[in-house]
PDB file of C-alpha atoms in Angstrom:
ATOM      1  CA  CYS A 225       2.438  10.745  -0.222  1.00  0.00           C
ATOM      2  CA  ARG A 226      -0.186   8.073  -0.874  1.00  0.00           C
ATOM      3  CA  ILE A 227       0.787   4.827  -2.536  1.00  0.00           C
ATOM      4  CA  GLY A 228      -1.080   1.597  -3.225  1.00  0.00           C
ATOM      5  CA  LEU A 229       0.874  -1.620  -3.627  1.00  0.00           C
ATOM      6  CA  ILE A 230      -0.090  -5.150  -4.594  1.00  0.00           C
ATOM      7  CA  VAL A 231       2.428  -7.928  -4.053  1.00  0.00           C
ATOM      8  CA  GLY A 232       0.595 -11.211  -4.318  1.00  0.00           C
ATOM      9  CA  THR A 233      -0.280 -13.473  -7.207  1.00  0.00           C
ATOM     10  CA  GLY A 234       0.527 -10.470  -9.375  1.00  0.00           C
ATOM     11  CA  SER A 235       2.200  -7.168  -8.638  1.00  0.00           C
ATOM     12  CA  ASN A 236       1.388  -3.532  -9.318  1.00  0.00           C
ATOM     13  CA  ALA A 237       1.488  -0.092  -7.736  1.00  0.00           C
ATOM     14  CA  CYS A 238      -0.347   3.190  -7.988  1.00  0.00           C
ATOM     15  CA  TYR A 239       0.090   6.602  -6.425  1.00  0.00           C
ATOM     16  CA  VAL A 240      -1.650   9.957  -6.108  1.00  0.00           C
ATOM     17  CA  GLU A 241      -0.083  12.689  -8.247  1.00  0.00           C
ATOM     18  CA  LYS A 242      -0.830  16.363  -8.774  1.00  0.00           C
ATOM     19  CA  VAL A 243      -2.744  16.621 -12.034  1.00  0.00           C
ATOM     20  CA  GLU A 244      -0.346  19.314 -13.304  1.00  0.00           C
ATOM     21  CA  ASN A 245       2.511  16.767 -13.074  1.00  0.00           C
ATOM     22  CA  ALA A 246       0.594  14.102 -15.019  1.00  0.00           C
ATOM     23  CA  GLN A 247       1.661  15.113 -18.515  1.00  0.00           C
ATOM     24  CA  LEU A 248       0.089  12.127 -20.269  1.00  0.00           C
ATOM     25  CA  PHE A 249      -3.253  12.376 -18.433  1.00  0.00           C
ATOM     26  CA  ASP A 250      -6.001  13.380 -20.851  1.00  0.00           C
ATOM     27  CA  GLY A 251      -8.962  13.207 -18.466  1.00  0.00           C
ATOM     28  CA  ASP A 252     -10.690  15.837 -16.319  1.00  0.00           C
ATOM     29  CA  ARG A 253      -7.932  18.283 -15.323  1.00  0.00           C
ATOM     30  CA  SER A 254     -10.240  20.335 -13.089  1.00  0.00           C
ATOM     31  CA  LYS A 255      -9.463  18.070 -10.129  1.00  0.00           C
ATOM     32  CA  PRO A 256      -6.217  18.721  -8.219  1.00  0.00           C
ATOM     33  CA  TYR A 257      -5.047  15.086  -8.140  1.00  0.00           C
ATOM     34  CA  VAL A 258      -5.076  12.008 -10.318  1.00  0.00           C
ATOM     35  CA  LEU A 259      -4.371   8.362  -9.517  1.00  0.00           C
ATOM     36  CA  ILE A 260      -1.432   6.992 -11.539  1.00  0.00           C
ATOM     37  CA  ASN A 261      -1.430   3.252 -12.266  1.00  0.00           C
ATOM     38  CA  THR A 262       2.206   2.270 -12.826  1.00  0.00           C
ATOM     39  CA  GLU A 263       1.522  -1.129 -14.432  1.00  0.00           C
ATOM     40  CA  TRP A 264       5.026  -1.986 -13.248  1.00  0.00           C
ATOM     41  CA  GLY A 265       4.498  -5.684 -13.870  1.00  0.00           C
ATOM     42  CA  ALA A 266       5.510  -4.906 -17.455  1.00  0.00           C
ATOM     43  CA  PHE A 267       8.693  -3.128 -16.362  1.00  0.00           C
ATOM     44  CA  GLY A 268      11.600  -4.764 -18.139  1.00  0.00           C
ATOM     45  CA  ASP A 269       9.669  -5.800 -21.230  1.00  0.00           C
ATOM     46  CA  ASP A 270      11.954  -3.389 -23.115  1.00  0.00           C
ATOM     47  CA  GLY A 271      15.123  -5.120 -21.868  1.00  0.00           C
ATOM     48  CA  ALA A 272      15.747  -2.799 -18.899  1.00  0.00           C
ATOM     49  CA  LEU A 273      15.959  -5.782 -16.514  1.00  0.00           C
ATOM     50  CA  ASP A 274      18.037  -8.075 -18.719  1.00  0.00           C
ATOM     51  CA  PHE A 275      21.171  -7.428 -16.662  1.00  0.00           C
ATOM     52  CA  VAL A 276      19.570  -8.897 -13.502  1.00  0.00           C
ATOM     53  CA  ARG A 277      17.499 -11.695 -15.007  1.00  0.00           C
ATOM     54  CA  THR A 278      18.799 -15.149 -14.135  1.00  0.00           C
ATOM     55  CA  GLU A 279      18.624 -18.419 -16.041  1.00  0.00           C
ATOM     56  CA  PHE A 280      15.657 -19.257 -13.790  1.00  0.00           C
ATOM     57  CA  ASP A 281      13.827 -16.020 -14.655  1.00  0.00           C
ATOM     58  CA  ARG A 282      14.373 -16.752 -18.340  1.00  0.00           C
ATOM     59  CA  ASP A 283      13.083 -20.317 -17.961  1.00  0.00           C
ATOM     60  CA  ILE A 284       9.917 -19.081 -16.257  1.00  0.00           C
ATOM     61  CA  ASP A 285       9.366 -16.482 -18.961  1.00  0.00           C
ATOM     62  CA  ASN A 286      10.033 -18.909 -21.830  1.00  0.00           C
ATOM     63  CA  ASN A 287       7.534 -21.411 -20.405  1.00  0.00           C
ATOM     64  CA  SER A 288       4.837 -18.863 -19.581  1.00  0.00           C
ATOM     65  CA  ILE A 289       1.687 -18.130 -21.564  1.00  0.00           C
ATOM     66  CA  ASN A 290       3.101 -14.700 -22.450  1.00  0.00           C
ATOM     67  CA  PRO A 291       6.861 -14.895 -23.128  1.00  0.00           C
ATOM     68  CA  GLY A 292       8.584 -11.517 -23.140  1.00  0.00           C
ATOM     69  CA  LYS A 293       5.724  -9.826 -21.290  1.00  0.00           C
ATOM     70  CA  GLN A 294       5.240  -8.864 -17.624  1.00  0.00           C
ATOM     71  CA  LEU A 295       8.883  -9.670 -16.857  1.00  0.00           C
ATOM     72  CA  HIS A 296       9.082  -7.754 -13.561  1.00  0.00           C
ATOM     73  CA  GLU A 297       5.927  -9.468 -12.352  1.00  0.00           C
ATOM     74  CA  LYS A 298       7.357 -12.885 -13.219  1.00  0.00           C
ATOM     75  CA  MET A 299      10.476 -12.088 -11.193  1.00  0.00           C
ATOM     76  CA  ILE A 300       8.718 -11.094  -7.958  1.00  0.00           C
ATOM     77  CA  SER A 301       5.086 -12.178  -7.760  1.00  0.00           C
ATOM     78  CA  GLY A 302       3.567 -15.117  -5.986  1.00  0.00           C
ATOM     79  CA  MET A 303       2.209 -16.654  -9.170  1.00  0.00           C
ATOM     80  CA  TYR A 304       5.737 -17.609 -10.219  1.00  0.00           C
ATOM     81  CA  MET A 305       7.634 -17.849  -6.921  1.00  0.00           C
ATOM     82  CA  GLY A 306       7.058 -21.561  -6.333  1.00  0.00           C
ATOM     83  CA  GLU A 307       8.280 -22.483  -9.804  1.00  0.00           C
ATOM     84  CA  LEU A 308      11.268 -20.187  -9.403  1.00  0.00           C
ATOM     85  CA  VAL A 309      12.251 -21.993  -6.196  1.00  0.00           C
ATOM     86  CA  ARG A 310      11.687 -25.388  -7.858  1.00  0.00           C
ATOM     87  CA  LEU A 311      14.021 -24.473 -10.707  1.00  0.00           C
ATOM     88  CA  VAL A 312      16.754 -23.485  -8.241  1.00  0.00           C
ATOM     89  CA  LEU A 313      16.247 -26.725  -6.289  1.00  0.00           C
ATOM     90  CA  VAL A 314      16.447 -28.780  -9.500  1.00  0.00           C
ATOM     91  CA  LYS A 315      19.691 -27.104 -10.555  1.00  0.00           C
ATOM     92  CA  MET A 316      21.215 -27.547  -7.101  1.00  0.00           C
ATOM     93  CA  THR A 317      20.111 -31.189  -7.064  1.00  0.00           C
ATOM     94  CA  ASN A 318      21.542 -31.833 -10.532  1.00  0.00           C
ATOM     95  CA  ASP A 319      24.780 -30.167  -9.421  1.00  0.00           C
ATOM     96  CA  LYS A 320      24.789 -32.544  -6.406  1.00  0.00           C
ATOM     97  CA  LEU A 321      24.594 -29.647  -3.949  1.00  0.00           C
ATOM     98  CA  LEU A 322      21.261 -30.790  -2.468  1.00  0.00           C
ATOM     99  CA  PHE A 323      19.672 -34.118  -1.580  1.00  0.00           C
ATOM    100  CA  ASN A 324      22.920 -35.962  -2.412  1.00  0.00           C
ATOM    101  CA  GLY A 325      22.023 -35.349  -6.027  1.00  0.00           C
ATOM    102  CA  GLN A 326      18.901 -37.506  -5.679  1.00  0.00           C
ATOM    103  CA  GLY A 327      15.760 -35.628  -6.647  1.00  0.00           C
ATOM    104  CA  SER A 328      12.292 -37.048  -7.192  1.00  0.00           C
ATOM    105  CA  ASP A 329       9.819 -37.255 -10.049  1.00  0.00           C
ATOM    106  CA  LEU A 330       7.685 -34.686  -8.237  1.00  0.00           C
ATOM    107  CA  LEU A 331      10.565 -32.238  -7.854  1.00  0.00           C
ATOM    108  CA  PHE A 332      11.513 -32.558 -11.508  1.00  0.00           C
ATOM    109  CA  LYS A 333       7.955 -31.935 -12.741  1.00  0.00           C
ATOM    110  CA  ARG A 334       7.111 -28.320 -13.600  1.00  0.00           C
ATOM    111  CA  GLY A 335       4.580 -26.709 -11.284  1.00  0.00           C
ATOM    112  CA  ASN A 336       4.967 -29.101  -8.351  1.00  0.00           C
ATOM    113  CA  PHE A 337       6.618 -26.690  -5.906  1.00  0.00           C
ATOM    114  CA  PHE A 338       3.789 -24.427  -4.790  1.00  0.00           C
ATOM    115  CA  THR A 339       4.350 -20.854  -3.650  1.00  0.00           C
ATOM    116  CA  LYS A 340       2.626 -21.732  -0.371  1.00  0.00           C
ATOM    117  CA  TYR A 341       5.588 -24.016   0.376  1.00  0.00           C
ATOM    118  CA  VAL A 342       7.856 -20.963   0.535  1.00  0.00           C
ATOM    119  CA  SER A 343       5.648 -19.400   3.223  1.00  0.00           C
ATOM    120  CA  GLU A 344       5.335 -22.673   5.118  1.00  0.00           C
ATOM    121  CA  ILE A 345       9.094 -23.247   5.161  1.00  0.00           C
ATOM    122  CA  GLU A 346       9.823 -19.620   6.042  1.00  0.00           C
ATOM    123  CA  SER A 347       7.419 -19.752   8.999  1.00  0.00           C
ATOM    124  CA  ASP A 348       9.082 -22.817  10.548  1.00  0.00           C
ATOM    125  CA  LYS A 349      10.190 -22.355  14.132  1.00  0.00           C
ATOM    126  CA  LYS A 350      13.951 -22.345  14.510  1.00  0.00           C
ATOM    127  CA  GLY A 351      15.269 -25.811  15.198  1.00  0.00           C
ATOM    128  CA  THR A 352      12.053 -27.714  14.398  1.00  0.00           C
ATOM    129  CA  TYR A 353      11.738 -27.512  10.611  1.00  0.00           C
ATOM    130  CA  ALA A 354       8.475 -29.484  10.719  1.00  0.00           C
ATOM    131  CA  SER A 355       6.969 -27.612   7.777  1.00  0.00           C
ATOM    132  CA  CYS A 356      10.132 -28.029   5.741  1.00  0.00           C
ATOM    133  CA  ARG A 357      10.119 -31.767   6.437  1.00  0.00           C
ATOM    134  CA  GLN A 358       6.448 -31.968   5.440  1.00  0.00           C
ATOM    135  CA  VAL A 359       7.116 -30.182   2.141  1.00  0.00           C
ATOM    136  CA  LEU A 360      10.064 -32.467   1.409  1.00  0.00           C
ATOM    137  CA  GLU A 361       7.860 -35.510   2.098  1.00  0.00           C
ATOM    138  CA  GLU A 362       5.140 -34.162  -0.223  1.00  0.00           C
ATOM    139  CA  LEU A 363       7.768 -33.782  -2.935  1.00  0.00           C
ATOM    140  CA  GLY A 364       9.055 -37.335  -2.472  1.00  0.00           C
ATOM    141  CA  LEU A 365      12.251 -36.098  -0.858  1.00  0.00           C
ATOM    142  CA  GLY A 366      11.945 -37.822   2.502  1.00  0.00           C
ATOM    143  CA  HIS A 367      15.549 -38.992   2.099  1.00  0.00           C
ATOM    144  CA  ALA A 368      16.786 -35.399   2.412  1.00  0.00           C
TER     145      ALA A 368
END
């Protein structure tokens, strides 16, 4: 089994399939194998993912350049991860579950929580949280 996977700014997968199993393939069938591009970023555009989409997923989609398209990609790829986290932080702040309910102009502005922050916070050494503190400072949340 050979599979290619991209999980980064975008997301997609491909795999090697026997040409006889590729019913929709209309190319050269003399070769034994064909590469199938799943284009799975568009999975869910038909509503198949509606049951797992959150209010945050819907917000990201509604405010994207292509609403209703590439829904799976918007739910898992790096291009949208920072904004997804920001939306959760905003809701938790507004619900007074984080930061004593005191956000910042930077936190409340769309696009200000970068995906790189997720990696930086996740890579913090246990007990130090230096990267997390730095991110909070950059977002004007030094009071947290």
